[in-house]
JSON list of C-alpha atoms in Angstrom, two decimals:
[
{"chain": "O", "resi": 20, "resn": "MET", "atom": "CA", "xyz": [5.64, -0.34, -19.36]},
{"chain": "O", "resi": 21, "resn": "ALA", "atom": "CA", "xyz": [2.61, 0.65, -21.40]},
{"chain": "O", "resi": 22, "resn": "CYS", "atom": "CA", "xyz": [1.50, 4.25, -21.13]},
{"chain": "O", "resi": 23, "resn": "VAL", "atom": "CA", "xyz": [-2.05, 3.22, -20.35]},
{"chain": "O", "resi": 24, "resn": "ALA", "atom": "CA", "xyz": [-0.85, 1.42, -17.24]},
{"chain": "O", "resi": 25, "resn": "ALA", "atom": "CA", "xyz": [0.76, 4.56, -15.91]},
{"chain": "O", "resi": 26, "resn": "CYS", "atom": "CA", "xyz": [-2.39, 6.56, -16.58]},
{"chain": "O", "resi": 27, "resn": "ALA", "atom": "CA", "xyz": [-4.52, 4.05, -14.76]},
{"chain": "O", "resi": 28, "resn": "VAL", "atom": "CA", "xyz": [-2.51, 3.94, -11.56]},
{"chain": "O", "resi": 29, "resn": "LEU", "atom": "CA", "xyz": [-2.71, 7.67, -11.09]},
{"chain": "O", "resi": 30, "resn": "LEU", "atom": "CA", "xyz": [-6.41, 8.04, -11.80]},
{"chain": "O", "resi": 31, "resn": "ALA", "atom": "CA", "xyz": [-7.08, 5.10, -9.49]},
{"chain": "O", "resi": 32, "resn": "CYS", "atom": "CA", "xyz": [-5.98, 6.94, -6.40]},
{"chain": "O", "resi": 33, "resn": "GLY", "atom": "CA", "xyz": [-8.60, 9.70, -6.19]},
{"chain": "O", "resi": 34, "resn": "GLY", "atom": "CA", "xyz": [-11.77, 9.72, -4.16]},
{"chain": "O", "resi": 35, "resn": "GLU", "atom": "CA", "xyz": [-11.97, 10.70, -0.53]},
{"chain": "O", "resi": 36, "resn": "LYS", "atom": "CA", "xyz": [-10.48, 13.86, 0.85]},
{"chain": "O", "resi": 37, "resn": "PRO", "atom": "CA", "xyz": [-6.67, 13.70, 0.65]},
{"chain": "O", "resi": 38, "resn": "GLY", "atom": "CA", "xyz": [-4.91, 13.35, 3.97]},
{"chain": "O", "resi": 39, "resn": "ALA", "atom": "CA", "xyz": [-7.93, 12.22, 5.93]},
{"chain": "O", "resi": 40, "resn": "ALA", "atom": "CA", "xyz": [-6.97, 9.85, 8.73]},
{"chain": "O", "resi": 41, "resn": "VAL", "atom": "CA", "xyz": [-9.15, 6.96, 7.66]},
{"chain": "O", "resi": 42, "resn": "ALA", "atom": "CA", "xyz": [-8.87, 3.19, 7.80]},
{"chain": "O", "resi": 43, "resn": "ARG", "atom": "CA", "xyz": [-11.36, 0.59, 6.64]},
{"chain": "O", "resi": 44, "resn": "ASP", "atom": "CA", "xyz": [-12.08, -2.46, 8.73]},
{"chain": "O", "resi": 45, "resn": "THR", "atom": "CA", "xyz": [-13.32, -5.80, 7.44]},
{"chain": "O", "resi": 46, "resn": "ALA", "atom": "CA", "xyz": [-16.93, -4.83, 8.01]},
{"chain": "O", "resi": 47, "resn": "GLY", "atom": "CA", "xyz": [-16.56, -1.81, 5.73]},
{"chain": "O", "resi": 48, "resn": "ALA", "atom": "CA", "xyz": [-16.66, 0.73, 8.54]},
{"chain": "O", "resi": 49, "resn": "ILE", "atom": "CA", "xyz": [-14.45, 3.78, 8.37]},
{"chain": "O", "resi": 50, "resn": "THR", "atom": "CA", "xyz": [-12.45, 4.36, 11.50]},
{"chain": "O", "resi": 51, "resn": "THR", "atom": "CA", "xyz": [-10.36, 7.37, 12.49]},
{"chain": "O", "resi": 52, "resn": "GLY", "atom": "CA", "xyz": [-7.50, 8.20, 14.79]},
{"chain": "O", "resi": 53, "resn": "THR", "atom": "CA", "xyz": [-5.83, 5.13, 16.27]},
{"chain": "O", "resi": 54, "resn": "GLY", "atom": "CA", "xyz": [-9.00, 3.06, 15.96]},
{"chain": "O", "resi": 55, "resn": "MET", "atom": "CA", "xyz": [-7.80, 0.92, 13.06]},
{"chain": "O", "resi": 56, "resn": "LYS", "atom": "CA", "xyz": [-9.11, -2.62, 13.11]},
{"chain": "O", "resi": 57, "resn": "PRO", "atom": "CA", "xyz": [-7.26, -5.71, 11.91]},
{"chain": "O", "resi": 58, "resn": "ALA", "atom": "CA", "xyz": [-8.46, -7.57, 8.84]},
{"chain": "O", "resi": 59, "resn": "VAL", "atom": "CA", "xyz": [-8.44, -10.94, 10.59]},
{"chain": "O", "resi": 60, "resn": "SER", "atom": "CA", "xyz": [-10.60, -13.82, 9.39]},
{"chain": "O", "resi": 61, "resn": "ASN", "atom": "CA", "xyz": [-12.94, -15.78, 11.65]},
{"chain": "O", "resi": 62, "resn": "GLN", "atom": "CA", "xyz": [-10.52, -18.70, 11.43]},
{"chain": "O", "resi": 63, "resn": "ALA", "atom": "CA", "xyz": [-7.60, -16.57, 12.57]},
{"chain": "O", "resi": 64, "resn": "THR", "atom": "CA", "xyz": [-8.55, -14.48, 15.56]},
{"chain": "O", "resi": 65, "resn": "ALA", "atom": "CA", "xyz": [-6.00, -11.89, 16.59]},
{"chain": "O", "resi": 66, "resn": "ASN", "atom": "CA", "xyz": [-4.14, -12.68, 19.78]},
{"chain": "O", "resi": 67, "resn": "GLY", "atom": "CA", "xyz": [-0.90, -11.89, 21.51]},
{"chain": "O", "resi": 68, "resn": "THR", "atom": "CA", "xyz": [1.10, -14.26, 19.34]},
{"chain": "O", "resi": 69, "resn": "ARG", "atom": "CA", "xyz": [0.21, -12.52, 16.10]},
{"chain": "O", "resi": 70, "resn": "GLN", "atom": "CA", "xyz": [2.39, -9.79, 14.61]},
{"chain": "O", "resi": 71, "resn": "THR", "atom": "CA", "xyz": [0.88, -6.97, 12.57]},
{"chain": "O", "resi": 72, "resn": "VAL", "atom": "CA", "xyz": [1.31, -6.30, 8.86]},
{"chain": "O", "resi": 73, "resn": "LEU", "atom": "CA", "xyz": [0.36, -2.65, 8.33]},
{"chain": "O", "resi": 74, "resn": "PHE", "atom": "CA", "xyz": [-0.69, -1.50, 4.85]},
{"chain": "O", "resi": 75, "resn": "LEU", "atom": "CA", "xyz": [-0.33, 2.24, 4.22]},
{"chain": "O", "resi": 76, "resn": "GLY", "atom": "CA", "xyz": [-1.68, 3.52, 0.92]},
{"chain": "O", "resi": 77, "resn": "THR", "atom": "CA", "xyz": [-4.24, 5.22, -1.29]},
{"chain": "O", "resi": 78, "resn": "SER", "atom": "CA", "xyz": [-7.59, 3.98, -2.66]},
{"chain": "O", "resi": 79, "resn": "LEU", "atom": "CA", "xyz": [-5.69, 1.12, -4.27]},
{"chain": "O", "resi": 80, "resn": "THR", "atom": "CA", "xyz": [-4.95, -0.18, -0.77]},
{"chain": "O", "resi": 81, "resn": "ALA", "atom": "CA", "xyz": [-8.30, 0.87, 0.69]},
{"chain": "O", "resi": 82, "resn": "GLY", "atom": "CA", "xyz": [-10.09, -1.15, -1.99]},
{"chain": "O", "resi": 83, "resn": "LEU", "atom": "CA", "xyz": [-12.26, 1.62, -3.41]},
{"chain": "O", "resi": 84, "resn": "GLY", "atom": "CA", "xyz": [-15.34, 0.21, -5.15]},
{"chain": "O", "resi": 85, "resn": "LEU", "atom": "CA", "xyz": [-14.87, -3.33, -3.83]},
{"chain": "O", "resi": 86, "resn": "ASP", "atom": "CA", "xyz": [-16.57, -5.21, -1.03]},
{"chain": "O", "resi": 87, "resn": "PRO", "atom": "CA", "xyz": [-14.56, -4.50, 2.14]},
{"chain": "O", "resi": 88, "resn": "ASP", "atom": "CA", "xyz": [-13.26, -8.07, 2.38]},
{"chain": "O", "resi": 89, "resn": "SER", "atom": "CA", "xyz": [-12.06, -8.02, -1.24]},
{"chain": "O", "resi": 90, "resn": "ALA", "atom": "CA", "xyz": [-9.35, -5.36, -0.94]},
{"chain": "O", "resi": 91, "resn": "PHE", "atom": "CA", "xyz": [-5.92, -6.90, -1.32]},
{"chain": "O", "resi": 92, "resn": "PRO", "atom": "CA", "xyz": [-4.88, -6.49, 2.36]},
{"chain": "O", "resi": 93, "resn": "GLN", "atom": "CA", "xyz": [-7.90, -8.58, 3.34]},
{"chain": "O", "resi": 94, "resn": "GLN", "atom": "CA", "xyz": [-7.08, -11.12, 0.65]},
{"chain": "O", "resi": 95, "resn": "ILE", "atom": "CA", "xyz": [-3.51, -11.22, 1.93]},
{"chain": "O", "resi": 96, "resn": "GLN", "atom": "CA", "xyz": [-4.93, -12.07, 5.36]},
{"chain": "O", "resi": 97, "resn": "ARG", "atom": "CA", "xyz": [-6.58, -15.15, 3.90]},
{"chain": "O", "resi": 98, "resn": "LYS", "atom": "CA", "xyz": [-3.31, -16.20, 2.29]},
{"chain": "O", "resi": 99, "resn": "ILE", "atom": "CA", "xyz": [-1.58, -15.70, 5.63]},
{"chain": "O", "resi": 100, "resn": "ASP", "atom": "CA", "xyz": [-4.16, -17.86, 7.37]},
{"chain": "O", "resi": 101, "resn": "ALA", "atom": "CA", "xyz": [-3.88, -20.58, 4.73]},
{"chain": "O", "resi": 102, "resn": "SER", "atom": "CA", "xyz": [-0.12, -20.58, 5.21]},
{"chain": "O", "resi": 103, "resn": "ALA", "atom": "CA", "xyz": [-0.44, -20.74, 9.02]},
{"chain": "O", "resi": 104, "resn": "LEU", "atom": "CA", "xyz": [1.74, -17.65, 9.44]},
{"chain": "O", "resi": 105, "resn": "PRO", "atom": "CA", "xyz": [1.44, -15.66, 12.71]},
{"chain": "O", "resi": 106, "resn": "TYR", "atom": "CA", "xyz": [0.25, -12.32, 11.32]},
{"chain": "O", "resi": 107, "resn": "GLN", "atom": "CA", "xyz": [-2.80, -10.08, 11.25]},
{"chain": "O", "resi": 108, "resn": "THR", "atom": "CA", "xyz": [-3.19, -7.42, 8.56]},
{"chain": "O", "resi": 109, "resn": "VAL", "atom": "CA", "xyz": [-4.35, -3.84, 9.11]},
{"chain": "O", "resi": 110, "resn": "ASN", "atom": "CA", "xyz": [-5.66, -1.89, 6.13]},
{"chain": "O", "resi": 111, "resn": "ALA", "atom": "CA", "xyz": [-4.83, 1.80, 6.61]},
{"chain": "O", "resi": 112, "resn": "GLY", "atom": "CA", "xyz": [-5.47, 2.88, 3.02]},
{"chain": "O", "resi": 113, "resn": "VAL", "atom": "CA", "xyz": [-6.89, 6.38, 2.42]},
{"chain": "O", "resi": 114, "resn": "SER", "atom": "CA", "xyz": [-8.38, 7.35, -0.94]},
{"chain": "O", "resi": 115, "resn": "GLY", "atom": "CA", "xyz": [-6.94, 10.48, -2.50]},
{"chain": "O", "resi": 116, "resn": "GLU", "atom": "CA", "xyz": [-4.00, 10.73, -0.14]},
{"chain": "O", "resi": 117, "resn": "THR", "atom": "CA", "xyz": [-0.69, 12.26, -1.20]},
{"chain": "O", "resi": 118, "resn": "SER", "atom": "CA", "xyz": [2.66, 11.41, 0.35]},
{"chain": "O", "resi": 119, "resn": "ALA", "atom": "CA", "xyz": [2.35, 14.58, 2.44]},
{"chain": "O", "resi": 120, "resn": "GLY", "atom": "CA", "xyz": [-0.99, 13.36, 3.77]},
{"chain": "O", "resi": 121, "resn": "LEU", "atom": "CA", "xyz": [0.57, 10.06, 4.74]},
{"chain": "O", "resi": 122, "resn": "LEU", "atom": "CA", "xyz": [3.38, 11.86, 6.53]},
{"chain": "O", "resi": 123, "resn": "ARG", "atom": "CA", "xyz": [0.88, 13.98, 8.48]},
{"chain": "O", "resi": 124, "resn": "ARG", "atom": "CA", "xyz": [-1.00, 10.96, 9.84]},
{"chain": "O", "resi": 125, "resn": "LEU", "atom": "CA", "xyz": [2.02, 8.76, 10.37]},
{"chain": "O", "resi": 126, "resn": "ASP", "atom": "CA", "xyz": [2.47, 9.57, 14.04]},
{"chain": "O", "resi": 127, "resn": "TRP", "atom": "CA", "xyz": [-0.92, 8.18, 15.05]},
{"chain": "O", "resi": 128, "resn": "VAL", "atom": "CA", "xyz": [-0.69, 5.25, 12.65]},
{"chain": "O", "resi": 129, "resn": "LEU", "atom": "CA", "xyz": [2.62, 4.17, 14.16]},
{"chain": "O", "resi": 130, "resn": "GLN", "atom": "CA", "xyz": [1.28, 4.27, 17.70]},
{"chain": "O", "resi": 131, "resn": "GLU", "atom": "CA", "xyz": [0.16, 0.69, 17.11]},
{"chain": "O", "resi": 132, "resn": "PRO", "atom": "CA", "xyz": [2.92, -1.96, 16.85]},
{"chain": "O", "resi": 133, "resn": "ALA", "atom": "CA", "xyz": [3.74, -3.34, 13.41]},
{"chain": "O", "resi": 134, "resn": "SER", "atom": "CA", "xyz": [6.31, -5.94, 12.41]},
{"chain": "O", "resi": 135, "resn": "VAL", "atom": "CA", "xyz": [5.95, -5.45, 8.64]},
{"chain": "O", "resi": 136, "resn": "ILE", "atom": "CA", "xyz": [4.86, -2.21, 6.93]},
{"chain": "O", "resi": 137, "resn": "VAL", "atom": "CA", "xyz": [3.83, -1.96, 3.28]},
{"chain": "O", "resi": 138, "resn": "VAL", "atom": "CA", "xyz": [4.03, 1.60, 1.90]},
{"chain": "O", "resi": 139, "resn": "GLU", "atom": "CA", "xyz": [2.00, 2.47, -1.24]},
{"chain": "O", "resi": 140, "resn": "THR", "atom": "CA", "xyz": [2.20, 6.22, -1.79]},
{"chain": "O", "resi": 141, "resn": "GLY", "atom": "CA", "xyz": [3.23, 8.92, -4.25]},
{"chain": "O", "resi": 142, "resn": "ALA", "atom": "CA", "xyz": [0.86, 8.27, -7.16]},
{"chain": "O", "resi": 143, "resn": "ASN", "atom": "CA", "xyz": [-1.44, 11.13, -6.21]},
{"chain": "O", "resi": 144, "resn": "ASP", "atom": "CA", "xyz": [1.59, 13.42, -6.11]},
{"chain": "O", "resi": 145, "resn": "GLY", "atom": "CA", "xyz": [2.25, 12.47, -9.71]},
{"chain": "O", "resi": 146, "resn": "LEU", "atom": "CA", "xyz": [-1.39, 13.02, -10.63]},
{"chain": "O", "resi": 147, "resn": "ARG", "atom": "CA", "xyz": [-1.02, 16.59, -9.42]},
{"chain": "O", "resi": 148, "resn": "GLY", "atom": "CA", "xyz": [2.27, 17.02, -11.27]},
{"chain": "O", "resi": 149, "resn": "GLN", "atom": "CA", "xyz": [4.11, 17.80, -8.07]},
{"chain": "O", "resi": 150, "resn": "PRO", "atom": "CA", "xyz": [7.89, 18.06, -8.42]},
{"chain": "O", "resi": 151, "resn": "VAL", "atom": "CA", "xyz": [9.51, 14.65, -8.14]},
{"chain": "O", "resi": 152, "resn": "ALA", "atom": "CA", "xyz": [12.22, 15.98, -5.85]},
{"chain": "O", "resi": 153, "resn": "GLY", "atom": "CA", "xyz": [9.60, 17.18, -3.36]},
{"chain": "O", "resi": 154, "resn": "THR", "atom": "CA", "xyz": [7.72, 13.89, -3.43]},
{"chain": "O", "resi": 155, "resn": "GLN", "atom": "CA", "xyz": [10.94, 11.96, -2.99]},
{"chain": "O", "resi": 156, "resn": "ALA", "atom": "CA", "xyz": [11.89, 14.09, 0.00]},
{"chain": "O", "resi": 157, "resn": "THR", "atom": "CA", "xyz": [8.47, 13.51, 1.59]},
{"chain": "O", "resi": 158, "resn": "ILE", "atom": "CA", "xyz": [8.55, 9.74, 1.08]},
{"chain": "O", "resi": 159, "resn": "ALA", "atom": "CA", "xyz": [12.08, 9.78, 2.49]},
{"chain": "O", "resi": 160, "resn": "GLN", "atom": "CA", "xyz": [10.67, 11.41, 5.62]},
{"chain": "O", "resi": 161, "resn": "VAL", "atom": "CA", "xyz": [7.98, 8.72, 5.80]},
{"chain": "O", "resi": 162, "resn": "LEU", "atom": "CA", "xyz": [10.57, 5.96, 5.62]},
{"chain": "O", "resi": 163, "resn": "ALA", "atom": "CA", "xyz": [12.84, 7.70, 8.12]},
{"chain": "O", "resi": 164, "resn": "ARG", "atom": "CA", "xyz": [9.94, 8.14, 10.55]},
{"chain": "O", "resi": 165, "resn": "ILE", "atom": "CA", "xyz": [9.07, 4.46, 10.27]},
{"chain": "O", "resi": 166, "resn": "LYS", "atom": "CA", "xyz": [12.67, 3.52, 10.96]},
{"chain": "O", "resi": 167, "resn": "ARG", "atom": "CA", "xyz": [12.74, 5.84, 13.97]},
{"chain": "O", "resi": 168, "resn": "ASP", "atom": "CA", "xyz": [9.47, 4.70, 15.51]},
{"chain": "O", "resi": 169, "resn": "ARG", "atom": "CA", "xyz": [9.46, 1.05, 14.40]},
{"chain": "O", "resi": 170, "resn": "PRO", "atom": "CA", "xyz": [13.16, 0.19, 13.98]},
{"chain": "O", "resi": 171, "resn": "ALA", "atom": "CA", "xyz": [12.56, -3.57, 14.06]},
{"chain": "O", "resi": 172, "resn": "ALA", "atom": "CA", "xyz": [9.88, -3.48, 11.35]},
{"chain": "O", "resi": 173, "resn": "LYS", "atom": "CA", "xyz": [10.57, -4.70, 7.85]},
{"chain": "O", "resi": 174, "resn": "VAL", "atom": "CA", "xyz": [9.37, -2.27, 5.17]},
{"chain": "O", "resi": 175, "resn": "LEU", "atom": "CA", "xyz": [8.12, -3.01, 1.66]},
{"chain": "O", "resi": 176, "resn": "LEU", "atom": "CA", "xyz": [7.95, 0.04, -0.62]},
{"chain": "O", "resi": 177, "resn": "VAL", "atom": "CA", "xyz": [5.55, -0.27, -3.57]},
{"chain": "O", "resi": 178, "resn": "GLN", "atom": "CA", "xyz": [6.67, 0.94, -7.00]},
{"chain": "O", "resi": 179, "resn": "MET", "atom": "CA", "xyz": [4.25, 3.44, -8.54]},
{"chain": "O", "resi": 180, "resn": "GLU", "atom": "CA", "xyz": [4.24, 5.20, -11.92]},
{"chain": "O", "resi": 181, "resn": "ALA", "atom": "CA", "xyz": [3.46, 8.68, -13.29]},
{"chain": "O", "resi": 182, "resn": "MET", "atom": "CA", "xyz": [1.21, 9.71, -16.17]},
{"chain": "O", "resi": 183, "resn": "PRO", "atom": "CA", "xyz": [2.99, 9.75, -19.54]},
{"chain": "O", "resi": 184, "resn": "ASN", "atom": "CA", "xyz": [1.41, 13.06, -20.55]},
{"chain": "O", "resi": 185, "resn": "LEU", "atom": "CA", "xyz": [3.63, 14.74, -17.97]},
{"chain": "O", "resi": 186, "resn": "GLY", "atom": "CA", "xyz": [6.57, 14.10, -20.26]},
{"chain": "O", "resi": 187, "resn": "ARG", "atom": "CA", "xyz": [9.33, 11.54, -20.59]},
{"chain": "O", "resi": 188, "resn": "ASP", "atom": "CA", "xyz": [11.68, 13.31, -18.19]},
{"chain": "O", "resi": 189, "resn": "TYR", "atom": "CA", "xyz": [9.05, 13.50, -15.44]},
{"chain": "O", "resi": 190, "resn": "THR", "atom": "CA", "xyz": [7.88, 9.89, -15.79]},
{"chain": "O", "resi": 191, "resn": "ALA", "atom": "CA", "xyz": [11.45, 8.59, -15.88]},
{"chain": "O", "resi": 192, "resn": "ALA", "atom": "CA", "xyz": [12.39, 10.56, -12.77]},
{"chain": "O", "resi": 193, "resn": "PHE", "atom": "CA", "xyz": [9.22, 9.43, -11.01]},
{"chain": "O", "resi": 194, "resn": "HIS", "atom": "CA", "xyz": [9.90, 5.79, -11.81]},
{"chain": "O", "resi": 195, "resn": "ALA", "atom": "CA", "xyz": [13.54, 6.05, -10.68]},
{"chain": "O", "resi": 196, "resn": "MET", "atom": "CA", "xyz": [12.51, 7.67, -7.40]},
{"chain": "O", "resi": 197, "resn": "PHE", "atom": "CA", "xyz": [11.29, 4.42, -5.84]},
{"chain": "O", "resi": 198, "resn": "PRO", "atom": "CA", "xyz": [14.39, 2.23, -6.29]},
{"chain": "O", "resi": 199, "resn": "ALA", "atom": "CA", "xyz": [16.50, 5.19, -5.17]},
{"chain": "O", "resi": 200, "resn": "LEU", "atom": "CA", "xyz": [14.46, 5.51, -1.99]},
{"chain": "O", "resi": 201, "resn": "ALA", "atom": "CA", "xyz": [14.62, 1.77, -1.38]},
{"chain": "O", "resi": 202, "resn": "ARG", "atom": "CA", "xyz": [18.41, 1.79, -1.68]},
{"chain": "O", "resi": 203, "resn": "GLU", "atom": "CA", "xyz": [18.85, 4.90, 0.45]},
{"chain": "O", "resi": 204, "resn": "HIS", "atom": "CA", "xyz": [16.67, 3.62, 3.30]},
{"chain": "O", "resi": 205, "resn": "GLY", "atom": "CA", "xyz": [17.49, -0.07, 3.10]},
{"chain": "O", "resi": 206, "resn": "VAL", "atom": "CA", "xyz": [13.94, -1.24, 2.41]},
{"chain": "O", "resi": 207, "resn": "ALA", "atom": "CA", "xyz": [12.59, -3.83, -0.03]},
{"chain": "O", "resi": 208, "resn": "LEU", "atom": "CA", "xyz": [11.00, -2.67, -3.29]},
{"chain": "O", "resi": 209, "resn": "MET", "atom": "CA", "xyz": [7.89, -4.33, -4.70]},
{"chain": "O", "resi": 210, "resn": "PRO", "atom": "CA", "xyz": [7.08, -4.23, -8.45]},
{"chain": "O", "resi": 211, "resn": "PHE", "atom": "CA", "xyz": [4.40, -1.92, -9.86]},
{"chain": "O", "resi": 212, "resn": "LEU", "atom": "CA", "xyz": [1.20, -2.59, -7.94]},
{"chain": "O", "resi": 213, "resn": "LEU", "atom": "CA", "xyz": [-1.05, -2.78, -11.03]},
{"chain": "O", "resi": 214, "resn": "ASP", "atom": "CA", "xyz": [1.34, -4.75, -13.18]},
{"chain": "O", "resi": 215, "resn": "GLY", "atom": "CA", "xyz": [-0.75, -6.81, -15.60]},
{"chain": "O", "resi": 216, "resn": "VAL", "atom": "CA", "xyz": [-3.97, -5.14, -14.46]},
{"chain": "O", "resi": 217, "resn": "ALA", "atom": "CA", "xyz": [-3.83, -1.45, -15.40]},
{"chain": "O", "resi": 218, "resn": "GLY", "atom": "CA", "xyz": [-5.38, -0.62, -18.74]},
{"chain": "O", "resi": 219, "resn": "ARG", "atom": "CA", "xyz": [-7.31, -3.88, -19.09]},
{"chain": "O", "resi": 220, "resn": "ALA", "atom": "CA", "xyz": [-11.06, -3.33, -19.22]},
{"chain": "O", "resi": 221, "resn": "ASP", "atom": "CA", "xyz": [-11.78, -6.90, -18.14]},
{"chain": "O", "resi": 222, "resn": "LEU", "atom": "CA", "xyz": [-9.78, -6.44, -14.94]},
{"chain": "O", "resi": 223, "resn": "ASN", "atom": "CA", "xyz": [-11.06, -3.02, -13.88]},
{"chain": "O", "resi": 224, "resn": "GLN", "atom": "CA", "xyz": [-14.28, -1.48, -12.63]},
{"chain": "O", "resi": 225, "resn": "GLY", "atom": "CA", "xyz": [-16.49, 0.73, -14.79]},
{"chain": "O", "resi": 226, "resn": "ASP", "atom": "CA", "xyz": [-14.24, 3.73, -14.22]},
{"chain": "O", "resi": 227, "resn": "GLY", "atom": "CA", "xyz": [-11.50, 1.83, -16.04]},
{"chain": "O", "resi": 228, "resn": "VAL", "atom": "CA", "xyz": [-8.94, 2.47, -13.36]},
{"chain": "O", "resi": 229, "resn": "HIS", "atom": "CA", "xyz": [-9.83, 0.66, -10.13]},
{"chain": "O", "resi": 230, "resn": "PRO", "atom": "CA", "xyz": [-9.36, -3.13, -10.20]},
{"chain": "O", "resi": 231, "resn": "ASN", "atom": "CA", "xyz": [-12.48, -5.24, -10.13]},
{"chain": "O", "resi": 232, "resn": "ASP", "atom": "CA", "xyz": [-12.61, -8.52, -8.23]},
{"chain": "O", "resi": 233, "resn": "ALA", "atom": "CA", "xyz": [-10.63, -10.37, -10.90]},
{"chain": "O", "resi": 234, "resn": "GLY", "atom": "CA", "xyz": [-8.07, -7.58, -11.12]},
{"chain": "O", "resi": 235, "resn": "GLU", "atom": "CA", "xyz": [-7.75, -7.37, -7.35]},
{"chain": "O", "resi": 236, "resn": "ARG", "atom": "CA", "xyz": [-6.90, -11.05, -7.21]},
{"chain": "O", "resi": 237, "resn": "LEU", "atom": "CA", "xyz": [-3.98, -10.37, -9.55]},
{"chain": "O", "resi": 238, "resn": "VAL", "atom": "CA", "xyz": [-2.93, -7.37, -7.44]},
{"chain": "O", "resi": 239, "resn": "THR", "atom": "CA", "xyz": [-3.03, -9.65, -4.40]},
{"chain": "O", "resi": 240, "resn": "SER", "atom": "CA", "xyz": [-0.81, -12.14, -6.19]},
{"chain": "O", "resi": 241, "resn": "THR", "atom": "CA", "xyz": [1.72, -9.41, -7.01]},
{"chain": "O", "resi": 242, "resn": "VAL", "atom": "CA", "xyz": [1.79, -8.25, -3.39]},
{"chain": "O", "resi": 243, "resn": "TRP", "atom": "CA", "xyz": [1.94, -11.79, -2.01]},
{"chain": "O", "resi": 244, "resn": "LYS", "atom": "CA", "xyz": [4.94, -12.73, -4.17]},
{"chain": "O", "resi": 245, "resn": "ALA", "atom": "CA", "xyz": [6.90, -9.86, -2.65]},
{"chain": "O", "resi": 246, "resn": "LEU", "atom": "CA", "xyz": [5.49, -10.10, 0.86]},
{"chain": "O", "resi": 247, "resn": "GLU", "atom": "CA", "xyz": [5.45, -13.84, 1.58]},
{"chain": "O", "resi": 248, "resn": "PRO", "atom": "CA", "xyz": [9.26, -14.31, 1.77]},
{"chain": "O", "resi": 249, "resn": "MET", "atom": "CA", "xyz": [9.46, -11.32, 4.11]},
{"chain": "O", "resi": 250, "resn": "LEU", "atom": "CA", "xyz": [6.77, -12.74, 6.39]},
{"chain": "O", "resi": 251, "resn": "ARG", "atom": "CA", "xyz": [8.38, -16.16, 6.51]},
{"chain": "O", "resi": 252, "resn": "SER", "atom": "CA", "xyz": [11.77, -14.64, 7.28]},
{"chain": "O", "resi": 253, "resn": "LYS", "atom": "CA", "xyz": [10.33, -12.40, 9.99]},
{"chain": "O", "resi": 254, "resn": "ALA", "atom": "CA", "xyz": [8.43, -15.27, 11.57]},
{"chain": "O", "resi": 255, "resn": "MET", "atom": "CA", "xyz": [11.54, -17.43, 11.98]}
]
């Protein structure tokens, strides 16, 4: 993977105060506590027959710099609706959050039912050069907590990358952490979130690191390829 891609993913995750319990709804509002709102389209109103797909992540999930309905969880909702699948998505992305921040807010996030949970975390740990072993242990706690509180939920862990200037040993260990966690906890692993997008000026905003609308459509495609089979299997 190109070095520039690894740089981009880490820089893309900064912004709001790390660890803040924040979720963005489809109107762009920021909600706190358990007040997350589903990203459901007008054509697909949430009701008792719909299961929840919960997206946990950083600014890459929150859709920093994009219109609220352009973040990939909202775009995934439109793909769900077009496929007539019985799901509503909830975007619980928080800009600047580390894996420890996610762990701290996990209890209130998991108070709401979720059938499928997408976990995008760890990149901000790498940005800070935190020891890989510590980050791995924290993400392991996140996955264990999900299994404890939502044992029937299917989990999709998102591969992230570390900055190359931290050294070959660090970046290799960081990369290897995600498949190791997926194997250990029996969850599915999604490819690198910004695959084909990171490092391309035409697919990123002016900061060079957050996807623009065109880039976010490619991110959505990457997520959908991994998520769609899981949703169809869960819906059967």
